[in-house]
Amino acid sequence: MMTHTMLSPKITAQIDAICALAPVIPVLTFNTLEEALPIAEALLEGGLPVLEITLRTEVALASIQLLAERLPEAKIGAGTIATPAQYQQACDAGASFIVTPGSTCELLDTGVASSIPLLPGIQTVSEMMEGLQRGYQRFKFFPATVAGGTPALKAYGGPFPDVRFCPTGGIRLETAPEFLALGNVMCVGGSWLTPADLIAKGDWKGIRDIARDTVSRLRG
Ligand code: 3PG
């Protein structure tokens, strides 16, 4: 039987602490470095201190570095991490946590060896079991809506009662409560907080208001 080096339980505790800070992790894809700080400040002011910056644009790593330096009270994570090299680049830029859309064995092993916590993405039970074999108990469930939504998460709770999820992908303010009502959901991720038209207009107050509204509606 293949044996794996196991994840430290401390990492699970760190992911739990991050995911307990807010009901939503905004998933942010910055197109310019200039927009990164005002958007992040608006979300923070609106009550959302945990941000996932995706590595989908040229300015992603510079944005992570800027926000990690300028907003020490926030948790700046890196998302769309698809290779161990990107994991390292994001850590070097100052990311507080790493999110992957899926789980390769290489990425799971990189997370075990890293002091920067990984929230690995899974869609299927088999992918989750690769993580469980290495001690992971917390996963991003992606793409949540098309991968079965809340019925899938309820079903996963049967054989895996200790596992907790951050569902992401297709979730909006209107559908977030049904996910957050599940006992095995820690928080959700989503991009609805930063509509492109508000960013184009530089309407940072509008983004702050969406964050405020989101927090008040999801926290009840
Ligand atoms: C992600 O990377 O997690 C998704 O792009 C976020 O999904 P959404 O845009 O449907 O909220």
Coordinates of N, CA, C and O and ligand atoms in Angstrom, one line a residue, residues 27 29 52 54 56 79-80 99 101 140 142-143 145 167-172 189-192, ligand 1:
V27 N -14.0 35.8 -4.9 CA -13.0 35.3 -5.9 C -12.8 36.4 -6.8 O -13.7 36.9 -7.5
T29 N -10.5 38.4 -9.9 CA -9.6 38.3 -11.0 C -9.3 39.8 -11.4 O -10.2 40.4 -12.0
E52 N -9.7 35.8 -2.3 CA -9.0 34.9 -3.1 C -8.7 35.6 -4.4 O -9.6 36.0 -5.2
T54 N -7.2 35.3 -8.1 CA -6.9 34.2 -9.0 C -5.7 34.5 -9.8 O -5.5 35.6 -10.3
R56 N -5.1 34.3 -12.9 CA -5.6 34.2 -14.3 C -5.2 35.4 -15.1 O -5.5 35.5 -16.3
G79 N -5.8 32.0 -5.7 CA -6.6 30.9 -6.3 C -6.2 30.6 -7.7 O -5.3 31.2 -8.3
T80 N -6.9 29.6 -8.3 CA -6.5 29.0 -9.6 C -5.1 28.6 -9.7 O -4.4 28.7 -10.7
V99 N -5.6 28.2 -2.9 CA -6.8 27.4 -3.4 C -6.5 26.9 -4.8 O -6.0 27.6 -5.6
P101 N -8.3 24.7 -8.1 CA -9.6 24.3 -8.7 C -9.8 22.8 -8.6 O -10.9 22.3 -8.5
K140 N -12.3 22.8 -1.2 CA -13.2 23.6 -2.0 C -14.0 22.6 -2.9 O -13.4 21.7 -3.4
F142 N -15.8 22.3 -6.2 CA -15.8 23.2 -7.4 C -16.0 22.3 -8.7 O -15.4 21.2 -8.7
P143 N -16.8 22.7 -9.7 CA -17.7 23.8 -9.7 C -19.0 23.4 -9.0 O -19.7 22.6 -9.5
T145 N -22.1 24.3 -8.4 CA -23.5 24.2 -8.9 C -23.6 23.1 -9.9 O -24.6 22.3 -9.8
P167 N -17.9 25.5 -0.9 CA -18.4 25.4 -2.3 C -18.2 26.7 -3.1 O -18.4 27.8 -2.5
T168 N -17.8 26.6 -4.3 CA -17.6 27.7 -5.2 C -17.9 27.3 -6.6 O -17.6 26.2 -7.0
G169 N -18.4 28.3 -7.4 CA -18.7 28.1 -8.8 C -20.2 28.1 -9.0 O -20.9 27.2 -8.7
G170 N -20.6 29.3 -9.5 CA -22.1 29.4 -9.9 C -22.9 29.8 -8.7 O -24.1 29.9 -8.8
I171 N -22.3 30.1 -7.5 CA -23.1 30.5 -6.4 C -23.3 32.0 -6.4 O -22.4 32.8 -6.8
R172 N -24.5 32.5 -6.1 CA -24.8 33.9 -6.0 C -25.4 34.2 -4.7 O -25.8 33.3 -3.9
G189 N -17.6 30.5 -1.8 CA -16.7 31.4 -2.6 C -17.6 31.9 -3.8 O -18.5 31.2 -4.2
G190 N -17.3 33.1 -4.2 CA -18.0 33.6 -5.4 C -17.5 34.9 -5.9 O -16.8 35.7 -5.2
S191 N -17.8 35.2 -7.2 CA -17.4 36.4 -7.9 C -18.4 37.4 -8.0 O -18.2 38.5 -8.6
W192 N -19.6 37.2 -7.4 CA -20.7 38.1 -7.6 C -20.5 39.5 -6.9 O -21.2 40.4 -7.2
Ligands
3PG1 C1 -13.7 30.1 -9.1 O1 -12.7 30.2 -9.6 O2 -13.9 29.6 -8.0 C2 -14.9 30.6 -9.8 O3 -14.6 31.3 -11.0 C3 -15.8 31.4 -9.0 O4 -17.1 31.1 -9.5 P1 -18.2 32.1 -9.9 O5 -17.5 33.1 -10.8 O6 -19.3 31.3 -10.6 O7 -18.6 32.8 -8.6

